[in-house]
Short mmCIF file of C-alpha atoms in Angstrom, two decimals:
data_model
loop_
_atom_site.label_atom_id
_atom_site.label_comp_id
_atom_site.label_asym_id
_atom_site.label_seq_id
_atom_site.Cartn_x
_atom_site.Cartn_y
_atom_site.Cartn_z
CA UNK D 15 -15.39 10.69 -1.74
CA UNK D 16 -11.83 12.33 -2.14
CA UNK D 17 -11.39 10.10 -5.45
CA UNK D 18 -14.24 12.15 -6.57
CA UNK D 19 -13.50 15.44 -5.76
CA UNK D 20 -9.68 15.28 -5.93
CA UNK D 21 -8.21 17.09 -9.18
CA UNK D 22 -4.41 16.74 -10.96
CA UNK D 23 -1.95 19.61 -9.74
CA UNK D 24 0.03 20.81 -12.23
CA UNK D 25 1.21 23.42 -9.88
CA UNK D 26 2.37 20.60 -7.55
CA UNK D 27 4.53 21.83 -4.63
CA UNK D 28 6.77 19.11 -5.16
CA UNK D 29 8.35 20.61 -8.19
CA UNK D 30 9.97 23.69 -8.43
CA UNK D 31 7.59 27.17 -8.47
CA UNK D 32 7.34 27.20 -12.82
CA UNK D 33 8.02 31.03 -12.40
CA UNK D 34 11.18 30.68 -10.68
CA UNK D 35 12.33 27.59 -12.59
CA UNK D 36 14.94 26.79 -15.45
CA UNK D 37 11.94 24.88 -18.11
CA UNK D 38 9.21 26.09 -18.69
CA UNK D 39 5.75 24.27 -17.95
CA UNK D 40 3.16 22.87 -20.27
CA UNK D 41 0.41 24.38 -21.69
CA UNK D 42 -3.01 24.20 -20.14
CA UNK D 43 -5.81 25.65 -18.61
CA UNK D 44 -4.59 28.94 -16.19
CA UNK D 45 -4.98 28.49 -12.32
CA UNK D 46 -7.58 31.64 -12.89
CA UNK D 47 -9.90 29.37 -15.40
CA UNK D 48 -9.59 26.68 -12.98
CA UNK D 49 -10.12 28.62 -9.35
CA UNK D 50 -13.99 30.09 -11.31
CA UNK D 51 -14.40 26.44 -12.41
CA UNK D 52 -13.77 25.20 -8.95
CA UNK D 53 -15.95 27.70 -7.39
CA UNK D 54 -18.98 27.21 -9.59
CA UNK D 55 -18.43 23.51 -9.32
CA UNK D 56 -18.89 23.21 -5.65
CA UNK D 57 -21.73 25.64 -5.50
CA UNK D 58 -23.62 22.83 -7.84
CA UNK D 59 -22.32 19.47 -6.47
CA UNK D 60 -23.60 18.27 -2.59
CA UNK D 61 -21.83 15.23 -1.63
CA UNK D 62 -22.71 13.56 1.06
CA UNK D 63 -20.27 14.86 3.71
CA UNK D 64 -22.11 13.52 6.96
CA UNK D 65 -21.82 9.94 6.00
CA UNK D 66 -18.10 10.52 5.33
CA UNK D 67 -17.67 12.39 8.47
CA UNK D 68 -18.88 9.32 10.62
CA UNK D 69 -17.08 6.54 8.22
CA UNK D 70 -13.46 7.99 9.24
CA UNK D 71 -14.09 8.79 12.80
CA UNK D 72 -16.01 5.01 13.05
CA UNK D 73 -13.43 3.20 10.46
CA UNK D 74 -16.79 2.06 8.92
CA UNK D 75 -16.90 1.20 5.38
CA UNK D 76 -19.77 -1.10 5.12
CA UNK D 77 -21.23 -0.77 1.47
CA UNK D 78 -19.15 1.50 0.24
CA UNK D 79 -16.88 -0.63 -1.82
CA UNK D 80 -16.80 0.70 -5.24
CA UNK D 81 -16.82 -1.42 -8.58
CA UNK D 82 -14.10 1.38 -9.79
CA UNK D 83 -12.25 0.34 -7.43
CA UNK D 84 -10.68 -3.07 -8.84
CA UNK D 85 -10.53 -1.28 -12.28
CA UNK D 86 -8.15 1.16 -10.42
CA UNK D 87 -5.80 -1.31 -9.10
CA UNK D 88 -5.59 -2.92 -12.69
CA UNK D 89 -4.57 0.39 -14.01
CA UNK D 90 -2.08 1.32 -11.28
CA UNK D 91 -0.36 -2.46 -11.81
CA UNK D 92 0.88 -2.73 -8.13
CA UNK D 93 1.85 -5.40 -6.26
CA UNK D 94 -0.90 -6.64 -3.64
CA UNK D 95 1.60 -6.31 -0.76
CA UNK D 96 2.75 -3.25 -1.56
CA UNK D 97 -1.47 -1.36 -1.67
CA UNK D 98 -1.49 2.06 0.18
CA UNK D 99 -4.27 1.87 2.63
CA UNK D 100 -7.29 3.39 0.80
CA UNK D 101 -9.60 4.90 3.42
CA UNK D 102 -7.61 6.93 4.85
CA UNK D 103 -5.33 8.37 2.01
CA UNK D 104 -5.73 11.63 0.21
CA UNK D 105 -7.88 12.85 2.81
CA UNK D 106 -6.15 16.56 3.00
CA UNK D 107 -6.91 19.42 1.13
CA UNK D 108 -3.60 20.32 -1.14
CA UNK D 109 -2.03 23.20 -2.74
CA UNK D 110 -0.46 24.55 -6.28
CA UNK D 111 2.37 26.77 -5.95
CA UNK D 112 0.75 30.35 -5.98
CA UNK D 113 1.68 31.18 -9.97
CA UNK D 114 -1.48 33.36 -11.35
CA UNK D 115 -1.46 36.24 -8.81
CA UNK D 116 -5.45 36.89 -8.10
CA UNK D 117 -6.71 39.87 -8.95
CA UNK D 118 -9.12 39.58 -5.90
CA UNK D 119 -5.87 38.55 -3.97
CA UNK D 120 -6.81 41.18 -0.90
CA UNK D 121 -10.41 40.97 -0.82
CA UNK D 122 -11.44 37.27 -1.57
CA UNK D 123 -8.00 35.33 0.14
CA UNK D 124 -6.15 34.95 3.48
CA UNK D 125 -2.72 33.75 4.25
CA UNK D 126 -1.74 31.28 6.82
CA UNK D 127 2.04 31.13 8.01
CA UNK D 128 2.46 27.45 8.25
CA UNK D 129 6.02 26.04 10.92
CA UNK D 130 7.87 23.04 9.54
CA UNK D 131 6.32 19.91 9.71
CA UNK D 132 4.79 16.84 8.05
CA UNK D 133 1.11 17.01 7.04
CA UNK D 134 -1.30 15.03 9.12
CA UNK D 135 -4.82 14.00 9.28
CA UNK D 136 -5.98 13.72 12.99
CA UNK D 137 -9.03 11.82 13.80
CA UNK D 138 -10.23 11.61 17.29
CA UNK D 139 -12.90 9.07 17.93
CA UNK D 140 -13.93 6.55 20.38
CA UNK D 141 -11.72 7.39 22.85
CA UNK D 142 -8.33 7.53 21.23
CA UNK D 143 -6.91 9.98 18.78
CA UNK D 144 -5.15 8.68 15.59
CA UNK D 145 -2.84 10.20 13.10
CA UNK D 146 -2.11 9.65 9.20
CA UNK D 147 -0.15 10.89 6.79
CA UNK D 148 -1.40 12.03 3.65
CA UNK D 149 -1.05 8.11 2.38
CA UNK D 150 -3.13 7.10 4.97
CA UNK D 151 -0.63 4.93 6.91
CA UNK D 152 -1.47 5.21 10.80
CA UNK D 153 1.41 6.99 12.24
CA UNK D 154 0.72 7.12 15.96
CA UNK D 155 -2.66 6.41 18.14
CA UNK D 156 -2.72 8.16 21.62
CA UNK D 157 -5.32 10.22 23.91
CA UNK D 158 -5.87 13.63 23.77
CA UNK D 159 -7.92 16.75 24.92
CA UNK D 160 -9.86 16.79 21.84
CA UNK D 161 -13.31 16.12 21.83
CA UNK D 162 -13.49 12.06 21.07
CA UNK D 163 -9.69 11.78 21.97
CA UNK D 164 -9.96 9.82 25.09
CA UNK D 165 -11.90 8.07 27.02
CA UNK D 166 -13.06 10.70 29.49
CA UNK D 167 -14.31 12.70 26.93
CA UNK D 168 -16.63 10.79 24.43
CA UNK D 169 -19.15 9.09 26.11
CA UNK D 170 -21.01 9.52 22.72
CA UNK D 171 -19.82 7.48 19.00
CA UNK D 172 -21.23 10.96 17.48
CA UNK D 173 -18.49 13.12 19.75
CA UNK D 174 -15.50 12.94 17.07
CA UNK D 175 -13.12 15.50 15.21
CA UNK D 176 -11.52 15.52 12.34
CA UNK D 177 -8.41 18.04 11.66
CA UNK D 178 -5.89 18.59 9.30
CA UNK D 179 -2.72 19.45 10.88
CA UNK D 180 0.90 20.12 10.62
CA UNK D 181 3.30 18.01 13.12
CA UNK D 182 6.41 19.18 14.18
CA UNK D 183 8.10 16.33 15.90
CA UNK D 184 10.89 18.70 17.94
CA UNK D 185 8.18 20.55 19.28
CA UNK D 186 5.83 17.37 19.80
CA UNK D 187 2.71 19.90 18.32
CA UNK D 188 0.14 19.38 16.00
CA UNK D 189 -0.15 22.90 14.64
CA UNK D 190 -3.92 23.09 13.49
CA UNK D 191 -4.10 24.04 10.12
CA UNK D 192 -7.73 23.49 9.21
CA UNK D 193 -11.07 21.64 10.83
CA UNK D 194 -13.19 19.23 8.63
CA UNK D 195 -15.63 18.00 11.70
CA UNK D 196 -15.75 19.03 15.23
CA UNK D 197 -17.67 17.25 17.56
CA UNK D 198 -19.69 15.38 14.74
CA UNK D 199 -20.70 18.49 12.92
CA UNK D 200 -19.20 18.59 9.84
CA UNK D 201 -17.89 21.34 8.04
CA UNK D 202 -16.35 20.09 4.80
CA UNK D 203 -19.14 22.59 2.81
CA UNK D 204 -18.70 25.51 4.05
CA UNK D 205 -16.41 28.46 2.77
CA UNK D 206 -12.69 28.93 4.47
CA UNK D 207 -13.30 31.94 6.61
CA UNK D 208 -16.53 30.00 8.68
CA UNK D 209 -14.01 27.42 8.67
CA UNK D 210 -11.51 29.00 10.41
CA UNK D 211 -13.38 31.12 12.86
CA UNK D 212 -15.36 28.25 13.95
CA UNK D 213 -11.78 26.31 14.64
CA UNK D 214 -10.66 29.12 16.33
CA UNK D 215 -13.67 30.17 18.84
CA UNK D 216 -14.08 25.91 19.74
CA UNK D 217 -10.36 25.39 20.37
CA UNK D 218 -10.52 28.36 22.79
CA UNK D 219 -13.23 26.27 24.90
CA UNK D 220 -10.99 23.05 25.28
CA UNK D 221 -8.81 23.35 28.30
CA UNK D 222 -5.76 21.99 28.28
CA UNK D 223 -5.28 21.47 24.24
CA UNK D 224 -2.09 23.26 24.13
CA UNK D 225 -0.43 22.18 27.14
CA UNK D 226 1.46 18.56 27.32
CA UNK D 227 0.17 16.29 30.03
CA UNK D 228 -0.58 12.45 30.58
CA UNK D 229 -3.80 12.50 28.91
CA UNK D 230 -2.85 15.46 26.48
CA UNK D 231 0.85 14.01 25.55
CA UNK D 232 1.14 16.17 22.49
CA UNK D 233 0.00 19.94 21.97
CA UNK D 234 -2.72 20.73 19.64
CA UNK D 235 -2.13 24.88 18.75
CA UNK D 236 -4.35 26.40 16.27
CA UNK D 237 -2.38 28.15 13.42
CA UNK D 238 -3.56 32.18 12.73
CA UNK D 239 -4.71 33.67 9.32
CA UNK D 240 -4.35 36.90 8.09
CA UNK D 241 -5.34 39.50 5.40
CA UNK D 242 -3.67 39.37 2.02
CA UNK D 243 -3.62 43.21 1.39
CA UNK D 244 -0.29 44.38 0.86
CA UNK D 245 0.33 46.20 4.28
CA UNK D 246 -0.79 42.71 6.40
CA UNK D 247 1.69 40.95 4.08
CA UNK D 248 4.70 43.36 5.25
CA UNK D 249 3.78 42.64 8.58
CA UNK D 250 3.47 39.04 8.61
CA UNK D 251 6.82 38.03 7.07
CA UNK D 252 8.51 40.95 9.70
CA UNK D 253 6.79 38.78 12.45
CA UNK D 254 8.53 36.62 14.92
CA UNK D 255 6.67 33.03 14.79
CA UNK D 256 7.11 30.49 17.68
CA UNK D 257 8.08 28.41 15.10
CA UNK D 258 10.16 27.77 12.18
CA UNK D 259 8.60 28.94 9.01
CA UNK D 260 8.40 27.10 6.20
CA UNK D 261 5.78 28.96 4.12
CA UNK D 262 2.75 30.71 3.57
CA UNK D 263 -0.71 28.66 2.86
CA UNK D 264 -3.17 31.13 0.93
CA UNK D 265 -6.55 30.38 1.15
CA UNK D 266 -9.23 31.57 -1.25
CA UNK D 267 -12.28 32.46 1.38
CA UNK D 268 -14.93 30.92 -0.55
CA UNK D 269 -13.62 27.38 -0.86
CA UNK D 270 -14.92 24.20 0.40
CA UNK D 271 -12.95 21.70 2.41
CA UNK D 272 -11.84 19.37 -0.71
CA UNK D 273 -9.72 16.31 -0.44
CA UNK D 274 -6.68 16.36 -3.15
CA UNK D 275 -4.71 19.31 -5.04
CA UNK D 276 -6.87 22.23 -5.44
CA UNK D 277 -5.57 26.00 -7.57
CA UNK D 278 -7.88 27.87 -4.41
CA UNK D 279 -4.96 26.95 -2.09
CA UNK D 280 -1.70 28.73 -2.71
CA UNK D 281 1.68 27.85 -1.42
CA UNK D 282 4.47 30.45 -1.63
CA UNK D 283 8.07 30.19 0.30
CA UNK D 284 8.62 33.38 2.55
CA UNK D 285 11.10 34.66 0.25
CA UNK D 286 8.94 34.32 -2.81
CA UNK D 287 6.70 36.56 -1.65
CA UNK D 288 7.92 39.83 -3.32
CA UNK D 289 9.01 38.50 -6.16
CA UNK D 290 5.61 36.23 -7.47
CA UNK D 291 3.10 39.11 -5.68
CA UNK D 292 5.19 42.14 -7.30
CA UNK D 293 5.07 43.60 -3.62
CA UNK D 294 8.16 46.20 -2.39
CA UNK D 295 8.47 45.21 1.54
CA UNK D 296 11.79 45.59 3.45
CA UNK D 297 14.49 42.31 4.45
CA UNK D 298 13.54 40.83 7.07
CA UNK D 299 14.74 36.70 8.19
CA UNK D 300 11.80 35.15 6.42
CA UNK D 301 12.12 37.18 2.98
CA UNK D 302 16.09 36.99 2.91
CA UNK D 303 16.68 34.39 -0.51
CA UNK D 304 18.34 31.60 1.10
CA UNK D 305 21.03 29.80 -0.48
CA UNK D 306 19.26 26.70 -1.44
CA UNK D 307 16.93 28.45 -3.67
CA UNK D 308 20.07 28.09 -5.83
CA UNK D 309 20.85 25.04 -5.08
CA UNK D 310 17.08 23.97 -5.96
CA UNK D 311 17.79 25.08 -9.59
CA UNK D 312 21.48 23.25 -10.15
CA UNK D 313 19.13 19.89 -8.29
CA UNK D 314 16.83 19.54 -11.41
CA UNK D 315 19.71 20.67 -14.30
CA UNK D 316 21.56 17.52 -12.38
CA UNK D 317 18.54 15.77 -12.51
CA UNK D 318 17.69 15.98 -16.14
CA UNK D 319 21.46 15.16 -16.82
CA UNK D 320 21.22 12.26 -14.59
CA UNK D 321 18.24 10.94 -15.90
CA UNK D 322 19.19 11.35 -20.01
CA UNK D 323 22.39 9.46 -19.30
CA UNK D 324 20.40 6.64 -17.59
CA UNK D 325 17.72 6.82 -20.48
CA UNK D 326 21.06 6.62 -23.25
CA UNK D 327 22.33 3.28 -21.29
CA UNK D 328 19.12 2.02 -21.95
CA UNK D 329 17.00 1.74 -18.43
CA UNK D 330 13.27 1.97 -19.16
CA UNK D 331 11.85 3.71 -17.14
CA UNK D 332 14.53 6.34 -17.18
CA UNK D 333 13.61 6.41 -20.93
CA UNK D 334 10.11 6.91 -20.38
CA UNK D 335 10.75 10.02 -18.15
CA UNK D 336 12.90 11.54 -20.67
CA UNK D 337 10.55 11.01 -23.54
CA UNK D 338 7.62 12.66 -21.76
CA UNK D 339 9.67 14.94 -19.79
CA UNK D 340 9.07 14.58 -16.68
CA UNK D 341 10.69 14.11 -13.49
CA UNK D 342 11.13 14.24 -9.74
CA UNK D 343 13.56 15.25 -7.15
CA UNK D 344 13.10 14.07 -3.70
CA UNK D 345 14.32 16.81 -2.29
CA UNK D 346 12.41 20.13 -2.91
CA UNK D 347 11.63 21.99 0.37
CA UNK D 348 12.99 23.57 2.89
CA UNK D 349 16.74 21.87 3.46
CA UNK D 350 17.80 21.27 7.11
CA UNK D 351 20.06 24.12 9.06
CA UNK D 352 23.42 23.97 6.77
CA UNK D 353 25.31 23.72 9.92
CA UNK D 354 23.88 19.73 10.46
CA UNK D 355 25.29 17.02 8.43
CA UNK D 356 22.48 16.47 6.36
CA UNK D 357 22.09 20.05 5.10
CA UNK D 358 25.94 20.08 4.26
CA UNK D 359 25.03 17.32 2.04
CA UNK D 360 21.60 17.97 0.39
CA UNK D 361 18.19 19.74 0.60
CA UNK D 362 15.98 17.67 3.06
CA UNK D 363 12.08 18.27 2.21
CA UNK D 364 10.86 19.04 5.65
CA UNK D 365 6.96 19.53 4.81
CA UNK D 366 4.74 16.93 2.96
CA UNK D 367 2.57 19.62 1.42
#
């Protein structure tokens, strides 16, 4: 299912935002072309979201082995003992960096202000809760309050959620970001603001989700969403979170749940906000440039350098970046404090996004 729906990013997150960097991006289709494209598209195609639903809360994948499958492997050449686990991997629904401002940005979007953290799919089933990263390695199994998270609490196979969350390990939270299926009802079709009310009103009736105890050893706290107009905007980044920010999610409200990089879903660091939305709002600790947005920019001139020697000495693969031009850094988020020893001696990426 998410190899069907899933689309190429070329706004990925894990490069620099192309309106704040030093090269500039490829040609191509505009994220407005794509967002109409996106939103017509799902308004045709039904896929079969139940099914899927059960198959990741069950681990059931009885007859649903693809023959595109094998011709995927041959095209990805990887080693057999080095295969990502399939079923579980690119589960999450990703974001572009925010580029194309929309024009519809107060009326048809929301914003959600999104703490530190590593992106996880949660999947409580069967009596235990499980969670993966966005590879689909199994990070951690334990019980929790959710429905289908422990044994008290699912006396039925069809009581099972499925979330996609944000974990911040210093605060041992899983800060809800966004609800697929909740109590076997899934939601994957419908738009972003049902979504998100529906999370909010059934995580009010669980007792106990946000409190640590023995059979809830990790909080579950749903994450808030406001309106894009310009006023809500001020207001948000002048907020004190309970958390560390590190940056604002913007959600078009008539998107689907979709697995893999989508142009509906717009990521933006605090500080970027007046500058990409052209909005006039005063300092405040979240909008304040920090001094690794600098440092971001000298990372990929260093980069390129870097990897043009390496391609001049003759390494192939280094040769094969340069000649199509692309490249990575590992390190493109938010650094750690520059006080610690790590963010004295490079940017640490904080958030899989």
């Amino acid at each position: 299912l998410a190899a069907g729906v899933a689309l190429a990013a070329p706004n990925s997150p894990a490069a620099p935002h192309p309106r704040l960097a030093a090269y500039k991006a490829r040609g191509g289709p505009g994220q407005v072309e794509r967002r109409q494209r996106l939103l017509l598209l799902q308004r045709e195609r039904r896929l079969d979201y139940v099914n899927h639903a059960r198959r990741l809360a069950e681990d059931d994948w009885t007859g649903v082995e693809s023959e595109g499958e094998d011709a995927e492997e041959e095209e990805m050449d990887v080693d057999a003992g080095k295969k990502l686990p399939k079923r579980y991997a690119n589960q999450l629904m990703l974001s572009e960096w925010l580029v194309d401002v929309p024009l519809d940005l107060e009326q048809e979007w929301v914003v959600v202000v999104c703490p530190v953290g590593k992106r996880a799919l949660v999947v409580a089933s069967r009596g235990i809760t499980a969670a993966y990263t966005k590879s689909g390695f199994c990070v951690n199994r334990f019980p929790s309050l959710l429905p289908g998270g422990n044994r008290h609490n699912s006396t039925s196979e069809k009581v099972y959620c499925i979330l996609d969350c944000i974990y911040n390990e210093a605060k041992q939270t899983y800060y809800i970001l966004d609800v697929m299926c909740w109590r076997g009802h899934p939601v994957y079709d419908c738009q972003t603001d049902f979504r998100f009310f529906w999370l909010f009103s059934k995580i009010q009736e669980e007792e106990g989700l946000g409190e640590k105890s023995r059979i809830n050893p990790f909080k579950f706290v749903g994450l808030r969403n406001f309106s894009c107009s310009s006023d809500s905007l001020c207001k948000v980044l002048a907020m004190d979170f309970p958390f560390e920010v590190d940056g604002l999610l913007f959600y078009h409200k008539q998107t689907h749940y979709t697995p893999g990089s989508t142009p509906l879903v717009g990521w933006l660091r605090p500080y970027m906000v007046p500058e990409i939305l052209g909005l006039t709002m005063p300092t405040t600790v979240l909008t304040v440039k920090p001094d690794y947005a600098g440092h971001q920019l000298q990372q990929i001139i260093e980069s390129k350098k870097s990897k043009k020697l390496a391609a001049e000495k003759g390494h192939a693969s280094s040769a094969a970046a340069a000649r199509n031009g692309h490249y990575e850094l590992e390190h493109l988020s938010t650094p750690q404090p520059a006080n610690s020893p790590e963010g004295q001696d490079e940017a640490v990426s904080q958030m899989e996004n």
